[in-house]
C-alpha positions as MATLAB code, in Angstrom:
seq = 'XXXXXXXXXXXXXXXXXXXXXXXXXXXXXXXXXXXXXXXXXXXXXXXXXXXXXXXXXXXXXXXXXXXXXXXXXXXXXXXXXXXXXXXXXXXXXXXXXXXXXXXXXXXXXXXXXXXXXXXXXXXXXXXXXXXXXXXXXXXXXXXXXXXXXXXXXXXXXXXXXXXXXXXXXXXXXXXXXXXXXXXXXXXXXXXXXXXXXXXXXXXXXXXXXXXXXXXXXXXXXXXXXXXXXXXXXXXXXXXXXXXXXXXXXXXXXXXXXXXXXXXXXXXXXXXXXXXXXXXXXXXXXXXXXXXXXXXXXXXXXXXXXXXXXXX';
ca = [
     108.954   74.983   92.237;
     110.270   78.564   91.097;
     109.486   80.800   93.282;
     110.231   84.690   94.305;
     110.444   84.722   98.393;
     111.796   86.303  101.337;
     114.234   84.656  104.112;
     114.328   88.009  105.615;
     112.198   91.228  106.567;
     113.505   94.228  104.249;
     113.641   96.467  100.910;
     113.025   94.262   97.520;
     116.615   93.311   97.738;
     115.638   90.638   99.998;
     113.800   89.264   97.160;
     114.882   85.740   96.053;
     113.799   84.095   92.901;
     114.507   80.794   93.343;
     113.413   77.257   94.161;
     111.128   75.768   97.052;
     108.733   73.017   97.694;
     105.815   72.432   95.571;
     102.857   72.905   98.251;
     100.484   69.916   99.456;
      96.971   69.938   99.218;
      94.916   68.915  102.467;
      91.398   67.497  101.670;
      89.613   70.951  101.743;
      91.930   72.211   99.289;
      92.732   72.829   95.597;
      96.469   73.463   94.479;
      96.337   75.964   91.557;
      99.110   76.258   88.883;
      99.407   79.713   89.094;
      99.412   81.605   85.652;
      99.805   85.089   86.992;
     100.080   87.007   90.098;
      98.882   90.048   90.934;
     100.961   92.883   92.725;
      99.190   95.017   95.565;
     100.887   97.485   98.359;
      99.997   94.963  100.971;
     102.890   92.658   99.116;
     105.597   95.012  100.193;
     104.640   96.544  103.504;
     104.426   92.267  104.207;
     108.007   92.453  102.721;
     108.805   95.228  105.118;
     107.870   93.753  107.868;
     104.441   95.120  108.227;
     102.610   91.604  109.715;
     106.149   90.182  111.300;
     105.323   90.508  115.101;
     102.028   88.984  114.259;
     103.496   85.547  114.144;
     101.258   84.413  111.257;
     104.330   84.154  108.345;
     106.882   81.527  108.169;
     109.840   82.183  106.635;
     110.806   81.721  103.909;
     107.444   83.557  102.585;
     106.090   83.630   99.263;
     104.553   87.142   98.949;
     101.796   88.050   96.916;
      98.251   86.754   97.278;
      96.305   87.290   94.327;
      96.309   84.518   92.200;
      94.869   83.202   88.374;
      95.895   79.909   86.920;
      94.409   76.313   86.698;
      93.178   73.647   88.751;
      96.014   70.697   89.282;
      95.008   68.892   92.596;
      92.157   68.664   94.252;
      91.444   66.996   97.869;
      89.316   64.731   98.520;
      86.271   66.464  100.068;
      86.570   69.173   97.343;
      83.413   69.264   94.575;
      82.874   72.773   94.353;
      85.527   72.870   90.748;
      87.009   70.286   88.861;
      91.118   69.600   87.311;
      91.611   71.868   84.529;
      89.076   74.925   86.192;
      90.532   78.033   85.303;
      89.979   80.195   88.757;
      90.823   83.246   90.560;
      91.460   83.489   94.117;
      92.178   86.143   97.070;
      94.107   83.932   99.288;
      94.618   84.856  102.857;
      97.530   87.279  103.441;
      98.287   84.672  106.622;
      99.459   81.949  104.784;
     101.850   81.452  101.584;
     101.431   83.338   98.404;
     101.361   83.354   94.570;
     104.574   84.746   93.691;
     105.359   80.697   92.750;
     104.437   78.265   89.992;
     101.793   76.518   92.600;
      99.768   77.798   95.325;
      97.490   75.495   97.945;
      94.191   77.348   98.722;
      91.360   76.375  100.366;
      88.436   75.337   97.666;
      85.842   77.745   99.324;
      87.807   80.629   98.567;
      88.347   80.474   94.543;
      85.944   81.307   91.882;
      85.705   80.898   88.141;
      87.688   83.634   86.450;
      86.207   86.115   83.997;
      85.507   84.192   81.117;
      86.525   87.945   79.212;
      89.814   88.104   80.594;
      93.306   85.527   80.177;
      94.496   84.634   83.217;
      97.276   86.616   83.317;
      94.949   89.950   83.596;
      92.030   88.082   85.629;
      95.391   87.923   88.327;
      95.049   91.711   88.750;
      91.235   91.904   89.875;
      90.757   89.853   92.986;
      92.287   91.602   96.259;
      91.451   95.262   94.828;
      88.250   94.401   93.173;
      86.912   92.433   96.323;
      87.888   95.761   99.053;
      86.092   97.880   97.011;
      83.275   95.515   96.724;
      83.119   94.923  100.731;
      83.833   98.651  101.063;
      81.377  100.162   99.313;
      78.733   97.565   99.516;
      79.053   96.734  103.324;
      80.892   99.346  104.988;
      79.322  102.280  102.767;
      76.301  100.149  102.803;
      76.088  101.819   98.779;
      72.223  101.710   96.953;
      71.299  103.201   93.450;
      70.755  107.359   93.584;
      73.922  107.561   96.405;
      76.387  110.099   96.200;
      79.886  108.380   96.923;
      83.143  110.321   97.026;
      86.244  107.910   96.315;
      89.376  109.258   97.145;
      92.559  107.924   95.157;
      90.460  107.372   92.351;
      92.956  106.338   89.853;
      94.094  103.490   92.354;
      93.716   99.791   92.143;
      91.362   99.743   95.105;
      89.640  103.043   93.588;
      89.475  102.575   89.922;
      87.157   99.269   90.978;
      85.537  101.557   92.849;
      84.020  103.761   91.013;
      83.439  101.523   88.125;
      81.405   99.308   90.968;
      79.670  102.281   92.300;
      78.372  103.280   88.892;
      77.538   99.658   88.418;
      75.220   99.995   91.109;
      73.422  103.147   90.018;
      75.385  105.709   92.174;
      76.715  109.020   91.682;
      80.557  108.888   91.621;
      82.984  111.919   92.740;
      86.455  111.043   92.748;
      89.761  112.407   93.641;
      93.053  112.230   91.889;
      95.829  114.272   90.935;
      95.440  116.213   87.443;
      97.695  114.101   85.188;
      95.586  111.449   86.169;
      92.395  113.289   85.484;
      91.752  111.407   81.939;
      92.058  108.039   83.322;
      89.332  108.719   85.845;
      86.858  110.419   83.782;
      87.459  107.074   81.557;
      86.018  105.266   84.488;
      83.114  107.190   84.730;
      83.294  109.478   87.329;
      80.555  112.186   87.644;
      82.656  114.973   88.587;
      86.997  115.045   89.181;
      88.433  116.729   91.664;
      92.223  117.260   91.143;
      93.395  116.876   95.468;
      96.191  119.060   94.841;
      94.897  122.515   93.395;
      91.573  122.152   95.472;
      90.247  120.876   98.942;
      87.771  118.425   98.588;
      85.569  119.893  101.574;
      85.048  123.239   99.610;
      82.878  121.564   96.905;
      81.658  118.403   98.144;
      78.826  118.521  100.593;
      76.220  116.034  102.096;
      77.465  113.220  100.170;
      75.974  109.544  101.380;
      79.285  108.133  101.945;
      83.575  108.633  101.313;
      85.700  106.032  100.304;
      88.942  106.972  101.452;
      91.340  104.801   99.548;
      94.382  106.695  100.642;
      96.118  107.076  103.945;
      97.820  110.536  105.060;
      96.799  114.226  105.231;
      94.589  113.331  107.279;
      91.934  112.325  104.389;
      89.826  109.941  106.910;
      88.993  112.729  109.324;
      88.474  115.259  106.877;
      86.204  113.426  104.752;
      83.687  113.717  108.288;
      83.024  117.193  107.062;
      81.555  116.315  103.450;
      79.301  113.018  104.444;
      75.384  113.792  105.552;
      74.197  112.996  109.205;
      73.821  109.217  109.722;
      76.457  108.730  106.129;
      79.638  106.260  106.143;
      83.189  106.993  105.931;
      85.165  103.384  105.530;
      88.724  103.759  105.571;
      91.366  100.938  104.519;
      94.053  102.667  105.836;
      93.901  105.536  108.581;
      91.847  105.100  111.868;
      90.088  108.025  112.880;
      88.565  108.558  116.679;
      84.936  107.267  117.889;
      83.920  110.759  119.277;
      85.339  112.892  116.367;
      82.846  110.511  114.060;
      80.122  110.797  116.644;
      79.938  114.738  116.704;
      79.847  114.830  113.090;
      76.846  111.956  113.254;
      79.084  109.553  110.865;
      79.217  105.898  110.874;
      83.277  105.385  110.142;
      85.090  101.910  109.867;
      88.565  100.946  109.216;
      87.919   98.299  106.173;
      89.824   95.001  106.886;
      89.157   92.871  103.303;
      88.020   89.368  103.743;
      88.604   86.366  100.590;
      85.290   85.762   99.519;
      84.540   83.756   96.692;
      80.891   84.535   95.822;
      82.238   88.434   95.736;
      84.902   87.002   92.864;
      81.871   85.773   91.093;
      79.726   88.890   91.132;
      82.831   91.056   90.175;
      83.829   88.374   87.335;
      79.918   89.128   86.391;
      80.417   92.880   86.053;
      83.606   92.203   83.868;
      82.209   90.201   81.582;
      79.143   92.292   80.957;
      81.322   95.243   80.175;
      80.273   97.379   83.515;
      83.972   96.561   84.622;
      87.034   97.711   83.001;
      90.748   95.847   84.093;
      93.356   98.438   83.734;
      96.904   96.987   83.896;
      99.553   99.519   84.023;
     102.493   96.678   83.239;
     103.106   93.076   83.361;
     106.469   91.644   84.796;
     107.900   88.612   84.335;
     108.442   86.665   87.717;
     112.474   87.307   87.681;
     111.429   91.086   87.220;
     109.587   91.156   90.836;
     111.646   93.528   92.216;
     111.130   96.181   88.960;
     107.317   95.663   89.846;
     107.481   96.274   93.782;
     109.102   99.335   93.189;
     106.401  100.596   90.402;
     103.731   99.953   93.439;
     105.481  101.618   96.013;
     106.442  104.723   94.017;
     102.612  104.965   93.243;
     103.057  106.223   89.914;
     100.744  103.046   88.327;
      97.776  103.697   86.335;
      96.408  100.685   86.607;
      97.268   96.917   88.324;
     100.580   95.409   88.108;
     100.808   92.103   87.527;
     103.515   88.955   87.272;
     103.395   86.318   84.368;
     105.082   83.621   86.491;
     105.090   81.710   83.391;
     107.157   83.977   81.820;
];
């Protein structure tokens, strides 16, 4: 099958476009002909080297691991879908991706895509969508009437955020820089703060939980300042210290996102009622994967990235 891997840990030059072994299907699981693929930071810092003392990639490794496309295979003890589905699926970063013409997931793990969307676009929602779906709905532990501050609003982890958060009856805040200030009010925040010309702690206060869906300047710890006594701060990048959180009377976890199929569902819900919005900021061809890593890791996109592996 065509394929875009890496043999080697390194910058997108060690990206390869070209052929591998079409995957095989154990009985628990479904191999999807994969339509498009969606593009996320996690792709690259893999690429980098990010997971490689972990021992849980074989090289070569397909990166990538959202994935839209259709049904081919199914194993035996599958019955949850049937040949021809069209699905979505988050597939574990541990195992081989969707940067290929075929990917072998376990059944649990896909859903029906959004019967609004192509497949091509649906490819964009599922990693993103589903963090800030665990974030906010677990970690922040969000309800109608809360006040949420999302930082890195305009992201692909925070533009489902807010759009979630107002799905759910909350009151949105959310941070960006000012040329991005039009694209967040389009999502629906309730008030835009532009993170370079202002601190956030001089004009949020008492919020019921932060979102922090940035790492660096020390965002995480600051965001302690702004949340109420007994509020959540989940961050999916920067750690901050037990004590610091516990004199400030804040419940704070580093978010780890886990594939979850009956999240894809509820999301794919939202979408097609209108409540959520896809945003793609540009769609590659597969041979053009190294063009679309390096519009993610400039983080300059409005929007998802995506690659028609078709194409």
């Amino acid at each position: 099958m065509r394929a875009i891997y890496i043999e080697q840990y390194g910058n997108a030059d060690k990206l390869t476009l070209g052929e591998l072994n079409k995957p095989v299907i154990e009985p628990h699981q479904v191999l999807i002909k994969v339509q498009g693929a969606g593009v996320n930071p996690v792709d690259w810092m893999v690429r980098e080297g990010f997971l490689a003392s972990s021992g849980e990639h074989q090289l070569p490794l397909v990166l990538g691991w959202d994935a839209a496309g259709e049904i081919l295979e199914k194993g035996e003890h599958v019955t949850n879908v049937d040949l021809g589905d069209e699905v979505y699926v988050y597939a574990p970063i541990s195992g081989q991706g969707a940067y290929a013409e075929y990917i072998a997931v376990d059944a649990h793990l896909v859903a029906s895509k959004p019967k609004s969307l192509d497949l091509v676009t649906s490819a964009a929602v599922p990693l993103a969508a589903t963090t800030a779906w665990q974030s906010l709905l677990d970690g922040c532990q969000l309800k109608a009437g809360d006040r949420v501050l999302i930082h890195n609003a305009a992201g692909g982890v925070g533009s489902f955020a807010v759009q979630i958060a107002k799905a759910k009856g909350a009151y949105v805040i959310g941070t960006a820089s000012h040329s991005k200030k039009a694209y967040v009010e389009g999502l629906g925040v309730d008030e835009f703060i532009d993170y370079r010309a202002e601190r956030f702690e001089d004009s949020v206060k008492d919020v019921d939980s932060v979102l922090v869906a940035v790492g660096a300047d020390n965002t995480a710890e600051r965001s302690l300042s702004v949340v109420r006594k007994g509020g959540h701060v989940v961050s999916l990048l920067d750690e901050v210290e037990d004590d610091l959180a516990k004199q400030y009377g804040v419940h704070f976890q580093r978010w780890w996102v886990t594939p979850n199929a009956d999240d894809l569902q509820q999301i794919a819900s939202l979408i097609d009622s209108g409540e959520i919005q896809v945003h793609i900021d540009k769609i590659f061809p597969l041979s053009e994967a190294k063009q679309a890593h390096a519009l993610s890791e400039s983080k300059r996109a409005q929007g998802k990235i995506v690659l028609n592996v078709s194409a």
